[in-house]
Structures are given as structure tokens and as C-alpha cells.
mmCIF file of C-alpha atoms in Angstrom:
data_model
loop_
_atom_site.group_PDB
_atom_site.id
_atom_site.type_symbol
_atom_site.label_atom_id
_atom_site.label_comp_id
_atom_site.label_asym_id
_atom_site.label_seq_id
_atom_site.Cartn_x
_atom_site.Cartn_y
_atom_site.Cartn_z
ATOM 1 C CA UNK A 1 15.928 28.419 13.047
ATOM 2 C CA UNK A 2 12.522 28.859 11.400
ATOM 3 C CA UNK A 3 14.173 28.838 7.979
ATOM 4 C CA UNK A 4 15.927 25.614 8.860
ATOM 5 C CA UNK A 5 12.640 23.984 9.859
ATOM 6 C CA UNK A 6 10.934 25.150 6.659
ATOM 7 C CA UNK A 7 13.845 23.989 4.498
ATOM 8 C CA UNK A 8 13.860 20.730 6.394
ATOM 9 C CA UNK A 9 10.169 20.120 5.767
ATOM 10 C CA UNK A 10 10.593 20.893 2.080
ATOM 11 C CA UNK A 11 13.577 18.530 1.943
ATOM 12 C CA UNK A 12 11.515 15.788 3.524
ATOM 13 C CA UNK A 13 8.566 16.439 1.238
ATOM 14 C CA UNK A 14 10.720 16.360 -1.860
ATOM 15 C CA UNK A 15 13.376 13.889 -0.894
ATOM 16 C CA UNK A 16 12.072 11.435 1.623
ATOM 17 C CA UNK A 17 8.439 11.180 0.642
ATOM 18 C CA UNK A 18 9.111 8.667 -2.067
ATOM 19 C CA UNK A 19 6.929 8.975 -5.091
ATOM 20 C CA UNK A 20 5.006 5.842 -5.859
ATOM 21 C CA UNK A 21 4.916 4.498 -9.376
ATOM 22 C CA UNK A 22 2.525 6.585 -11.435
ATOM 23 C CA UNK A 23 -0.002 4.392 -13.149
ATOM 24 C CA UNK A 24 -1.351 5.335 -16.534
ATOM 25 C CA UNK A 25 -4.368 7.586 -16.672
ATOM 26 C CA UNK A 26 -7.714 6.486 -18.051
ATOM 27 C CA UNK A 27 -7.943 7.510 -21.704
ATOM 28 C CA UNK A 28 -4.167 7.467 -22.108
ATOM 29 C CA UNK A 29 -2.508 5.343 -24.802
ATOM 30 C CA UNK A 30 -0.778 2.414 -23.175
ATOM 31 C CA UNK A 31 2.826 1.501 -24.033
ATOM 32 C CA UNK A 32 3.574 -1.313 -26.459
ATOM 33 C CA UNK A 33 5.634 -4.313 -25.419
ATOM 34 C CA UNK A 34 6.806 -7.643 -26.714
ATOM 35 C CA UNK A 35 7.253 -10.406 -24.161
ATOM 36 C CA UNK A 36 7.922 -14.119 -24.425
ATOM 37 C CA UNK A 37 5.027 -16.371 -23.550
ATOM 38 C CA UNK A 38 5.922 -18.477 -20.521
ATOM 39 C CA UNK A 39 6.592 -22.079 -21.553
ATOM 40 C CA UNK A 40 6.535 -21.341 -25.280
ATOM 41 C CA UNK A 41 9.010 -20.242 -27.923
ATOM 42 C CA UNK A 42 6.707 -17.487 -29.206
ATOM 43 C CA UNK A 43 6.095 -13.943 -28.000
ATOM 44 C CA UNK A 44 3.178 -11.580 -27.661
ATOM 45 C CA UNK A 45 3.510 -8.135 -29.233
ATOM 46 C CA UNK A 46 0.779 -6.076 -27.624
ATOM 47 C CA UNK A 47 -0.033 -3.630 -30.399
ATOM 48 C CA UNK A 48 -0.369 -6.456 -32.928
ATOM 49 C CA UNK A 49 -2.602 -8.467 -30.589
ATOM 50 C CA UNK A 50 -5.003 -5.781 -29.404
ATOM 51 C CA UNK A 51 -6.155 -5.027 -32.958
ATOM 52 C CA UNK A 52 -7.613 -8.522 -33.221
ATOM 53 C CA UNK A 53 -9.975 -8.218 -30.240
ATOM 54 C CA UNK A 54 -12.769 -5.972 -28.996
ATOM 55 C CA UNK A 55 -10.874 -5.356 -25.778
ATOM 56 C CA UNK A 56 -7.753 -6.738 -24.094
ATOM 57 C CA UNK A 57 -7.424 -7.437 -20.380
ATOM 58 C CA UNK A 58 -3.887 -7.269 -18.982
ATOM 59 C CA UNK A 59 -3.632 -8.969 -15.599
ATOM 60 C CA UNK A 60 -0.510 -8.534 -13.479
ATOM 61 C CA UNK A 61 -0.503 -11.747 -11.493
ATOM 62 C CA UNK A 62 1.641 -13.768 -9.125
ATOM 63 C CA UNK A 63 2.186 -17.460 -8.519
ATOM 64 C CA UNK A 64 2.703 -17.026 -4.777
ATOM 65 C CA UNK A 65 0.869 -13.976 -3.465
ATOM 66 C CA UNK A 66 -1.927 -15.366 -1.262
ATOM 67 C CA UNK A 67 -4.174 -12.412 -2.062
ATOM 68 C CA UNK A 68 -3.740 -13.041 -5.793
ATOM 69 C CA UNK A 69 -4.315 -16.793 -5.337
ATOM 70 C CA UNK A 70 -7.710 -15.958 -3.868
ATOM 71 C CA UNK A 71 -8.738 -14.851 -7.356
ATOM 72 C CA UNK A 72 -7.420 -17.863 -9.307
ATOM 73 C CA UNK A 73 -10.811 -19.457 -9.951
ATOM 74 C CA UNK A 74 -12.248 -16.062 -10.885
ATOM 75 C CA UNK A 75 -9.399 -15.386 -13.325
ATOM 76 C CA UNK A 76 -10.304 -18.635 -15.057
ATOM 77 C CA UNK A 77 -14.090 -18.239 -14.951
ATOM 78 C CA UNK A 78 -14.131 -14.580 -16.034
ATOM 79 C CA UNK A 79 -11.766 -15.311 -18.938
ATOM 80 C CA UNK A 80 -13.832 -18.344 -19.994
ATOM 81 C CA UNK A 81 -16.959 -16.220 -19.932
ATOM 82 C CA UNK A 82 -15.565 -13.288 -21.914
ATOM 83 C CA UNK A 83 -13.129 -14.875 -24.395
ATOM 84 C CA UNK A 84 -16.031 -16.104 -26.605
ATOM 85 C CA UNK A 85 -17.356 -12.517 -26.564
ATOM 86 C CA UNK A 86 -14.227 -11.100 -28.194
ATOM 87 C CA UNK A 87 -12.131 -10.253 -25.160
ATOM 88 C CA UNK A 88 -8.463 -11.199 -24.968
ATOM 89 C CA UNK A 89 -6.784 -11.923 -21.617
ATOM 90 C CA UNK A 90 -3.035 -11.763 -21.073
ATOM 91 C CA UNK A 91 -1.418 -12.632 -17.751
ATOM 92 C CA UNK A 92 1.795 -10.778 -16.909
ATOM 93 C CA UNK A 93 4.176 -12.031 -14.256
ATOM 94 C CA UNK A 94 6.639 -9.284 -13.278
ATOM 95 C CA UNK A 95 7.849 -10.756 -9.996
ATOM 96 C CA UNK A 96 11.613 -11.246 -9.948
ATOM 97 C CA UNK A 97 11.096 -13.968 -7.347
ATOM 98 C CA UNK A 98 8.965 -16.198 -9.623
ATOM 99 C CA UNK A 99 10.697 -17.861 -12.573
ATOM 100 C CA UNK A 100 9.233 -18.929 -15.901
ATOM 101 C CA UNK A 101 8.840 -22.603 -15.003
ATOM 102 C CA UNK A 102 6.881 -21.609 -11.902
ATOM 103 C CA UNK A 103 4.649 -19.371 -14.026
ATOM 104 C CA UNK A 104 3.949 -22.261 -16.408
ATOM 105 C CA UNK A 105 3.137 -24.798 -13.700
ATOM 106 C CA UNK A 106 0.949 -22.274 -11.867
ATOM 107 C CA UNK A 107 -1.034 -21.525 -15.043
ATOM 108 C CA UNK A 108 -1.462 -25.234 -15.777
ATOM 109 C CA UNK A 109 -2.516 -26.005 -12.214
ATOM 110 C CA UNK A 110 -5.172 -23.303 -12.328
ATOM 111 C CA UNK A 111 -6.248 -24.141 -15.886
ATOM 112 C CA UNK A 112 -5.886 -20.522 -17.029
ATOM 113 C CA UNK A 113 -7.494 -20.238 -20.479
ATOM 114 C CA UNK A 114 -5.061 -17.449 -21.427
ATOM 115 C CA UNK A 115 -1.330 -17.042 -21.976
ATOM 116 C CA UNK A 116 0.957 -15.583 -19.341
ATOM 117 C CA UNK A 117 4.078 -13.657 -20.306
ATOM 118 C CA UNK A 118 7.165 -13.316 -18.159
ATOM 119 C CA UNK A 119 8.142 -9.688 -17.623
ATOM 120 C CA UNK A 120 11.857 -9.981 -16.922
ATOM 121 C CA UNK A 121 13.309 -7.037 -15.001
ATOM 122 C CA UNK A 122 9.730 -5.754 -14.503
ATOM 123 C CA UNK A 123 10.073 -3.428 -17.474
ATOM 124 C CA UNK A 124 6.402 -3.621 -18.435
ATOM 125 C CA UNK A 125 5.270 -3.233 -14.819
ATOM 126 C CA UNK A 126 7.354 -0.060 -14.704
ATOM 127 C CA UNK A 127 5.936 1.204 -18.013
ATOM 128 C CA UNK A 128 2.390 0.670 -16.775
ATOM 129 C CA UNK A 129 3.057 1.776 -13.212
ATOM 130 C CA UNK A 130 1.682 -1.553 -12.016
ATOM 131 C CA UNK A 131 2.136 -1.856 -8.292
ATOM 132 C CA UNK A 132 0.494 -5.019 -7.067
ATOM 133 C CA UNK A 133 -0.946 -8.411 -7.885
ATOM 134 C CA UNK A 134 -3.621 -8.796 -9.012
ATOM 135 C CA UNK A 135 -3.894 -5.549 -10.967
ATOM 136 C CA UNK A 136 -5.987 -5.155 -14.112
ATOM 137 C CA UNK A 137 -5.722 -2.896 -17.167
ATOM 138 C CA UNK A 138 -8.389 -3.017 -19.919
ATOM 139 C CA UNK A 139 -7.339 -1.636 -23.311
ATOM 140 C CA UNK A 140 -9.342 -0.964 -26.431
ATOM 141 C CA UNK A 141 -8.040 -2.014 -29.901
ATOM 142 C CA UNK A 142 -6.115 1.280 -30.182
ATOM 143 C CA UNK A 143 -4.402 0.675 -26.848
ATOM 144 C CA UNK A 144 -6.426 3.293 -24.985
ATOM 145 C CA UNK A 145 -6.818 2.522 -21.286
ATOM 146 C CA UNK A 146 -10.487 2.029 -20.391
ATOM 147 C CA UNK A 147 -10.286 0.526 -16.886
ATOM 148 C CA UNK A 148 -7.589 0.155 -14.234
ATOM 149 C CA UNK A 149 -7.908 -1.573 -10.899
ATOM 150 C CA UNK A 150 -9.138 -4.714 -9.254
ATOM 151 C CA UNK A 151 -11.051 -7.826 -10.185
ATOM 152 C CA UNK A 152 -13.440 -7.205 -7.292
ATOM 153 C CA UNK A 153 -13.303 -6.285 -3.612
ATOM 154 C CA UNK A 154 -13.405 -9.729 -1.982
ATOM 155 C CA UNK A 155 -10.394 -12.021 -2.295
ATOM 156 C CA UNK A 156 -11.644 -14.803 -0.048
ATOM 157 C CA UNK A 157 -15.257 -15.419 -0.946
ATOM 158 C CA UNK A 158 -16.429 -15.255 -4.528
ATOM 159 C CA UNK A 159 -20.046 -15.714 -3.495
ATOM 160 C CA UNK A 160 -20.004 -12.583 -1.314
ATOM 161 C CA UNK A 161 -18.673 -10.176 -3.923
ATOM 162 C CA UNK A 162 -20.567 -6.874 -3.832
ATOM 163 C CA UNK A 163 -18.633 -5.024 -6.505
ATOM 164 C CA UNK A 164 -17.580 -7.192 -9.498
ATOM 165 C CA UNK A 165 -15.691 -4.307 -11.063
ATOM 166 C CA UNK A 166 -13.849 -6.146 -13.855
ATOM 167 C CA UNK A 167 -17.003 -7.968 -14.983
ATOM 168 C CA UNK A 168 -19.026 -4.741 -14.838
ATOM 169 C CA UNK A 169 -16.420 -2.871 -16.876
ATOM 170 C CA UNK A 170 -16.318 -5.565 -19.571
ATOM 171 C CA UNK A 171 -20.104 -5.792 -19.762
ATOM 172 C CA UNK A 172 -20.412 -2.027 -20.098
ATOM 173 C CA UNK A 173 -17.753 -1.862 -22.803
ATOM 174 C CA UNK A 174 -19.337 -4.726 -24.746
ATOM 175 C CA UNK A 175 -22.671 -2.909 -24.544
ATOM 176 C CA UNK A 176 -21.082 0.144 -26.124
ATOM 177 C CA UNK A 177 -21.210 2.126 -22.886
ATOM 178 C CA UNK A 178 -18.537 4.031 -21.058
ATOM 179 C CA UNK A 179 -17.162 2.271 -17.978
ATOM 180 C CA UNK A 180 -18.965 3.777 -14.995
ATOM 181 C CA UNK A 181 -16.261 2.952 -12.467
ATOM 182 C CA UNK A 182 -12.996 3.367 -14.329
ATOM 183 C CA UNK A 183 -10.537 3.122 -11.465
ATOM 184 C CA UNK A 184 -10.695 0.925 -8.384
ATOM 185 C CA UNK A 185 -8.332 -0.065 -5.611
ATOM 186 C CA UNK A 186 -7.763 -3.205 -3.591
ATOM 187 C CA UNK A 187 -5.174 -4.710 -1.344
ATOM 188 C CA UNK A 188 -2.603 -6.997 -2.878
ATOM 189 C CA UNK A 189 1.026 -8.014 -2.884
ATOM 190 C CA UNK A 190 3.665 -5.583 -4.043
ATOM 191 C CA UNK A 191 5.258 -6.592 -7.346
ATOM 192 C CA UNK A 192 8.691 -7.918 -6.446
ATOM 193 C CA UNK A 193 10.915 -5.721 -8.593
ATOM 194 C CA UNK A 194 14.620 -6.212 -9.240
ATOM 195 C CA UNK B 1 -1.369 47.799 34.938
ATOM 196 C CA UNK B 2 -1.421 44.521 36.845
ATOM 197 C CA UNK B 3 -3.979 43.046 34.405
ATOM 198 C CA UNK B 4 -1.955 44.263 31.433
ATOM 199 C CA UNK B 5 1.145 42.494 32.797
ATOM 200 C CA UNK B 6 -0.898 39.331 33.342
ATOM 201 C CA UNK B 7 -2.257 39.523 29.811
ATOM 202 C CA UNK B 8 1.231 40.039 28.354
ATOM 203 C CA UNK B 9 2.504 37.085 30.349
ATOM 204 C CA UNK B 10 -0.460 34.959 29.250
ATOM 205 C CA UNK B 11 0.056 35.802 25.566
ATOM 206 C CA UNK B 12 3.805 35.197 25.844
ATOM 207 C CA UNK B 13 3.236 31.865 27.590
ATOM 208 C CA UNK B 14 0.558 30.805 25.065
ATOM 209 C CA UNK B 15 2.893 31.663 22.189
ATOM 210 C CA UNK B 16 5.679 29.531 23.627
ATOM 211 C CA UNK B 17 3.248 26.684 24.252
ATOM 212 C CA UNK B 18 1.972 26.949 20.669
ATOM 213 C CA UNK B 19 5.503 26.876 19.256
ATOM 214 C CA UNK B 20 6.336 23.871 21.399
ATOM 215 C CA UNK B 21 3.248 22.077 20.161
ATOM 216 C CA UNK B 22 4.186 22.776 16.549
ATOM 217 C CA UNK B 23 7.888 22.043 16.719
ATOM 218 C CA UNK B 24 8.489 19.827 19.692
ATOM 219 C CA UNK B 25 8.099 16.129 19.087
ATOM 220 C CA UNK B 26 9.513 14.763 22.257
ATOM 221 C CA UNK B 27 7.496 15.393 25.360
ATOM 222 C CA UNK B 28 3.855 14.781 24.530
ATOM 223 C CA UNK B 29 2.075 11.764 26.000
ATOM 224 C CA UNK B 30 3.175 8.527 24.471
ATOM 225 C CA UNK B 31 2.088 4.947 24.503
ATOM 226 C CA UNK B 32 2.391 2.950 27.658
ATOM 227 C CA UNK B 33 5.707 1.170 28.010
ATOM 228 C CA UNK B 34 5.737 -1.605 25.470
ATOM 229 C CA UNK B 35 6.475 -5.143 26.502
ATOM 230 C CA UNK B 36 7.409 -7.911 24.125
ATOM 231 C CA UNK B 37 4.445 -9.953 22.949
ATOM 232 C CA UNK B 38 1.946 -7.587 24.522
ATOM 233 C CA UNK B 39 0.763 -6.050 21.267
ATOM 234 C CA UNK B 40 -2.912 -5.230 21.416
ATOM 235 C CA UNK B 41 -5.221 -5.654 18.425
ATOM 236 C CA UNK B 42 -7.959 -3.082 17.973
ATOM 237 C CA UNK B 43 -10.382 -2.690 15.104
ATOM 238 C CA UNK B 44 -10.420 0.396 12.926
ATOM 239 C CA UNK B 45 -12.347 1.458 9.827
ATOM 240 C CA UNK B 46 -11.849 4.237 7.303
ATOM 241 C CA UNK B 47 -13.870 6.732 9.325
ATOM 242 C CA UNK B 48 -11.868 6.068 12.468
ATOM 243 C CA UNK B 49 -8.348 5.798 11.024
ATOM 244 C CA UNK B 50 -7.270 9.439 11.369
ATOM 245 C CA UNK B 51 -8.715 9.898 14.850
ATOM 246 C CA UNK B 52 -7.723 6.516 16.274
ATOM 247 C CA UNK B 53 -4.405 5.774 14.634
ATOM 248 C CA UNK B 54 -2.797 9.106 13.730
ATOM 249 C CA UNK B 55 -4.271 11.816 15.934
ATOM 250 C CA UNK B 56 -3.336 10.312 19.311
ATOM 251 C CA UNK B 57 0.336 10.623 18.343
ATOM 252 C CA UNK B 58 0.240 14.129 16.912
ATOM 253 C CA UNK B 59 3.163 15.974 18.421
ATOM 254 C CA UNK B 60 5.417 12.973 17.880
ATOM 255 C CA UNK B 61 6.916 11.192 14.893
ATOM 256 C CA UNK B 62 4.739 8.206 14.012
ATOM 257 C CA UNK B 63 5.552 5.254 11.767
ATOM 258 C CA UNK B 64 2.546 3.238 10.564
ATOM 259 C CA UNK B 65 3.165 -0.099 8.875
ATOM 260 C CA UNK B 66 0.429 -1.869 6.889
ATOM 261 C CA UNK B 67 0.795 -5.640 6.804
ATOM 262 C CA UNK B 68 -1.043 -8.969 6.788
ATOM 263 C CA UNK B 69 -0.378 -12.425 8.170
ATOM 264 C CA UNK B 70 -0.368 -13.787 4.604
ATOM 265 C CA UNK B 71 2.264 -11.300 3.408
ATOM 266 C CA UNK B 72 5.719 -12.906 3.477
ATOM 267 C CA UNK B 73 7.788 -9.704 3.027
ATOM 268 C CA UNK B 74 5.691 -8.004 5.713
ATOM 269 C CA UNK B 75 6.588 -10.684 8.234
ATOM 270 C CA UNK B 76 10.207 -10.615 7.078
ATOM 271 C CA UNK B 77 10.605 -6.876 7.652
ATOM 272 C CA UNK B 78 8.741 -6.680 10.958
ATOM 273 C CA UNK B 79 11.785 -7.304 13.211
ATOM 274 C CA UNK B 80 13.578 -4.259 11.793
ATOM 275 C CA UNK B 81 10.910 -1.917 13.157
ATOM 276 C CA UNK B 82 11.554 -2.995 16.722
ATOM 277 C CA UNK B 83 15.313 -3.001 16.179
ATOM 278 C CA UNK B 84 15.321 0.547 14.807
ATOM 279 C CA UNK B 85 12.909 1.673 17.495
ATOM 280 C CA UNK B 86 15.221 0.351 20.197
ATOM 281 C CA UNK B 87 18.430 1.535 18.457
ATOM 282 C CA UNK B 88 17.287 5.100 17.871
ATOM 283 C CA UNK B 89 15.539 5.382 21.188
ATOM 284 C CA UNK B 90 12.143 4.147 22.315
ATOM 285 C CA UNK B 91 11.162 7.631 23.435
ATOM 286 C CA UNK B 92 12.027 9.248 20.083
ATOM 287 C CA UNK B 93 9.137 8.056 17.943
ATOM 288 C CA UNK B 94 6.122 5.758 17.894
ATOM 289 C CA UNK B 95 5.311 2.716 15.781
ATOM 290 C CA UNK B 96 1.805 1.411 15.094
ATOM 291 C CA UNK B 97 0.867 -1.570 12.940
ATOM 292 C CA UNK B 98 -2.276 -1.876 10.833
ATOM 293 C CA UNK B 99 -3.222 -5.336 9.645
ATOM 294 C CA UNK B 100 -5.352 -5.686 6.541
ATOM 295 C CA UNK B 101 -6.307 -9.272 7.382
ATOM 296 C CA UNK B 102 -9.993 -10.025 7.449
ATOM 297 C CA UNK B 103 -11.584 -9.422 10.828
ATOM 298 C CA UNK B 104 -12.793 -13.038 10.804
ATOM 299 C CA UNK B 105 -9.160 -14.111 11.196
ATOM 300 C CA UNK B 106 -8.135 -11.590 13.828
ATOM 301 C CA UNK B 107 -7.029 -14.534 15.992
ATOM 302 C CA UNK B 108 -4.274 -15.209 13.422
ATOM 303 C CA UNK B 109 -3.071 -11.636 13.771
ATOM 304 C CA UNK B 110 -2.976 -11.877 17.557
ATOM 305 C CA UNK B 111 -1.236 -15.256 17.389
ATOM 306 C CA UNK B 112 1.438 -13.968 15.039
ATOM 307 C CA UNK B 113 2.084 -10.860 17.113
ATOM 308 C CA UNK B 114 2.483 -13.022 20.202
ATOM 309 C CA UNK B 115 4.718 -15.544 18.454
ATOM 310 C CA UNK B 116 6.937 -12.815 17.016
ATOM 311 C CA UNK B 117 6.845 -10.977 20.363
ATOM 312 C CA UNK B 118 5.872 -7.716 18.662
ATOM 313 C CA UNK B 119 5.546 -4.914 21.207
ATOM 314 C CA UNK B 120 3.543 -2.423 19.127
ATOM 315 C CA UNK B 121 -0.143 -1.618 19.108
ATOM 316 C CA UNK B 122 -1.816 -3.232 16.117
ATOM 317 C CA UNK B 123 -5.059 -2.191 14.464
ATOM 318 C CA UNK B 124 -7.082 -4.421 12.159
ATOM 319 C CA UNK B 125 -8.955 -2.679 9.367
ATOM 320 C CA UNK B 126 -12.587 -3.741 9.161
ATOM 321 C CA UNK B 127 -13.993 -2.182 5.989
ATOM 322 C CA UNK B 128 -15.573 -4.766 3.697
ATOM 323 C CA UNK B 129 -14.502 -2.749 0.659
ATOM 324 C CA UNK B 130 -10.747 -2.139 0.875
ATOM 325 C CA UNK B 131 -10.898 0.908 -1.394
ATOM 326 C CA UNK B 132 -12.510 3.163 1.194
ATOM 327 C CA UNK B 133 -9.868 2.286 3.758
ATOM 328 C CA UNK B 134 -6.981 2.693 1.299
ATOM 329 C CA UNK B 135 -8.167 6.163 0.289
ATOM 330 C CA UNK B 136 -8.761 7.211 3.889
ATOM 331 C CA UNK B 137 -5.159 6.329 4.699
ATOM 332 C CA UNK B 138 -3.434 7.799 1.642
ATOM 333 C CA UNK B 139 -4.968 8.528 -1.743
ATOM 334 C CA UNK B 140 -1.640 7.915 -3.447
ATOM 335 C CA UNK B 141 -1.546 4.358 -2.085
ATOM 336 C CA UNK B 142 -2.729 1.668 -4.512
ATOM 337 C CA UNK B 143 -3.325 -0.899 -1.745
ATOM 338 C CA UNK B 144 -0.345 -3.242 -1.979
ATOM 339 C CA UNK B 145 1.601 -4.258 1.087
ATOM 340 C CA UNK B 146 3.968 -3.982 2.828
ATOM 341 C CA UNK B 147 3.384 -0.234 2.986
ATOM 342 C CA UNK B 148 4.922 2.152 5.480
ATOM 343 C CA UNK B 149 4.080 5.751 6.247
ATOM 344 C CA UNK B 150 5.832 8.181 8.548
ATOM 345 C CA UNK B 151 3.900 11.133 9.948
ATOM 346 C CA UNK B 152 5.615 14.230 11.298
ATOM 347 C CA UNK B 153 4.597 15.811 14.582
ATOM 348 C CA UNK B 154 1.812 17.715 12.810
ATOM 349 C CA UNK B 155 0.291 14.460 11.593
ATOM 350 C CA UNK B 156 1.380 15.047 7.994
ATOM 351 C CA UNK B 157 2.771 12.212 5.885
ATOM 352 C CA UNK B 158 6.466 12.901 5.216
ATOM 353 C CA UNK B 159 7.571 9.446 4.034
ATOM 354 C CA UNK B 160 6.001 6.662 2.007
ATOM 355 C CA UNK B 161 7.535 3.299 1.241
ATOM 356 C CA UNK B 162 6.044 0.511 -0.778
ATOM 357 C CA UNK B 163 7.598 -2.923 -0.319
ATOM 358 C CA UNK B 164 10.014 -4.468 2.096
ATOM 359 C CA UNK B 165 12.502 -2.074 3.625
ATOM 360 C CA UNK B 166 16.185 -2.251 4.421
ATOM 361 C CA UNK B 167 17.067 -1.565 8.014
ATOM 362 C CA UNK B 168 19.864 0.923 7.318
ATOM 363 C CA UNK B 169 17.807 2.908 4.810
ATOM 364 C CA UNK B 170 14.830 3.226 7.133
ATOM 365 C CA UNK B 171 17.023 4.102 10.088
ATOM 366 C CA UNK B 172 18.630 6.905 8.078
ATOM 367 C CA UNK B 173 15.231 8.233 7.033
ATOM 368 C CA UNK B 174 13.940 8.257 10.609
ATOM 369 C CA UNK B 175 17.107 9.962 11.843
ATOM 370 C CA UNK B 176 16.717 12.709 9.215
ATOM 371 C CA UNK B 177 13.073 13.222 10.098
ATOM 372 C CA UNK B 178 13.891 13.366 13.797
ATOM 373 C CA UNK B 179 16.705 15.837 13.123
ATOM 374 C CA UNK B 180 14.404 18.164 11.229
ATOM 375 C CA UNK B 181 11.696 17.832 13.857
ATOM 376 C CA UNK B 182 14.116 18.260 16.748
ATOM 377 C CA UNK B 183 13.073 20.969 19.215
ATOM 378 C CA UNK B 184 16.614 22.235 19.682
ATOM 379 C CA UNK B 185 18.647 23.397 16.730
ATOM 380 C CA UNK B 186 22.331 22.534 16.813
ATOM 381 C CA UNK B 187 23.191 26.141 16.053
ATOM 382 C CA UNK B 188 20.849 27.349 18.719
#
């Protein structure tokens, strides 16, 4: 009886407690990928691109997730602020429910000053262990992960942000410092995988 | 001699009671009978989560679903919780909802629960920084919703599910958990 209970608990722990996607660790080399730019005939090959910039910001984003939409103006303003300082921004849409034309119109509507790639079959989201939108990864020119997490903690009110984590991380990196808060969490929409 | 017998009886009785508390998930106090559309919304923060949401149901299987009024898949999957709860047996396990909507829009949460006639208790998380709440709930959770946890009768997480669930899959999972946590073994 006791054995059965113990075995049962182990079975639950191993079998039923589903493991969540394991995101990359800070300091780990991030996987390369080549994805077509939404609305264009060209592609972005990550390893070729990251060499050209001081740092690259990968943003897993959505066209529909209300939480992610709360950051649309910040995605634009942060990119506009940091692109002239040598930072590259790449939007990645991995949602199976949002097609390429929707990604293009969403980017145009929000005047994103960066390209967005369509991650068909969420292969890159799986490689990176990306779970939600918005979710940020900052890479150095060698592809080493320097920051993983959120844009900030407040999706509704930009003026009330207490912890501008993405901005802080970029400023620290550009100043030659280590990122003080390397991993952060926030709510968000689950990436709609196939 | 009389005292020794009493002591033996007391120890024996305490042992049985302890075993029942550990293994039995059926007879501890449960929520008041749930009525459709009578879901109550209470506020909870990261310091209160364990004591307010999980601890009251220790001794029973507890499913906690994290959702928001703005989350389309969350709203889509909500009816399956009640269906499974009624199919498996309302006295078999408990369901509690935790909304991650902002507390300023708690009226939206209450309105939606009433409209959807949800019978479960619903908490609304109130931390201004979501990270502290997320980590208090489950450090392996990144924060995306819908997110569902199932706690065993010891209050330990035995199931995690990110994203919208399928009714049959969840029902099977709950049945397995209930089977393992059943007080009476089939082979005695």
C-alpha cells in the first residue's frame, strides 16, 4: 500500500508534472537561426547580423495579445532610442495563430523601427525556450545571452514604470558594465505553438 | 495499567489520524456548496498566496488556474473546469481561480465571472510587480497564462500546464492524481 503511494507520487512527479520549456541560461551561447522577414523577400541570419552591432535585442511579440499590445509604444520608443547607439532589434512572431500578413500590418500600424521575422512552427521559440509575449533576449556580438526577461513590470501605464529592466540592461551594457538584473519575469500571453 | 492502556490507545488513535491526514483527500472541510454565478473575488498578494489559496485546501486535491479577462484562451478553457469538476464529482477535488488582472479593473473580473456563471472562488493578485507573485506561486513559472497547477493533498504541486487545456487530457490527469491519492487501495 505504502509502496503504491510512493510509486504513485514518483509517477506523478515524473510523468504528470509537465516540464516547462527550459529557457537559455545567462552566459550561454544562443542558437543561430535564419528566418524570413515578414513582408519581405529577404531573411535574417542571426549569427551574421549580431556581429554588426554592439548588442542585439530579440523580442518575441504578438499581434493580438493584449498584454503585449500594452508595450507597443515602448517597443517603438526604446528601439528608436537605442538603434542610433548601436543596438539591433529583431521582432519574432512565433504564434501559429498570427499569419505573416497580420505581422506586417501590425508592425506598420505601430511604426516599429525594426524588422519582424515570422517563426513558422515556433522552431526558434522552442530553441530559445521562449514562453510568452513579450519576452526579451539580449545577445552580445558572439551570441552570448546577457539578459532575459521583460521590458518592464507595468503593461498598462508607461508613466508609472518602476523597473525599466530592458532599458537598464541596455544602458549598463553600453556603459561596459555587467547587467545587474539579468533575469526578470512578467505576465504575458503564452506563445501559441503548433 | 489503566493509564498505560489509555496511552496506547491515544498513540494508536493519533497514528491513524496522522495517516488519514497524510493520505486521505476526501473528508476534510471543503468550500461551501458552489452556486453558478456566485464566484467571490478576493484579493491576494505574494505573501498571502500560500496561506490563503493553497493551505485552506490541504488534505484535498486542489486545481488552481491563473487567468485574466484579457486572455482569450483563458476564457475559452474556463468552461472545461466546471464540466470536469461536475463529471468527476464535486466532492472529489477543489478548483480555485486566480486572476492576474489589475486590481483597478476587479469589476471586470466580477462581471465576467457572473456572465459566465463561474461557481469557483476567484482571487485577484495585487502585487504591483508581477515577478514577486509569479515566484511565490511557482519559481518554474515564467508568468504566461493560461497556467494551471494541481496540488496534492499535502499541498505539493504535482501538475503544471502552460496554455489552454483539452478537456479529456485534464480529466485523465485529475483521475490519475485522485487514484494515487485515494484513501482506499483497490487491493486493500
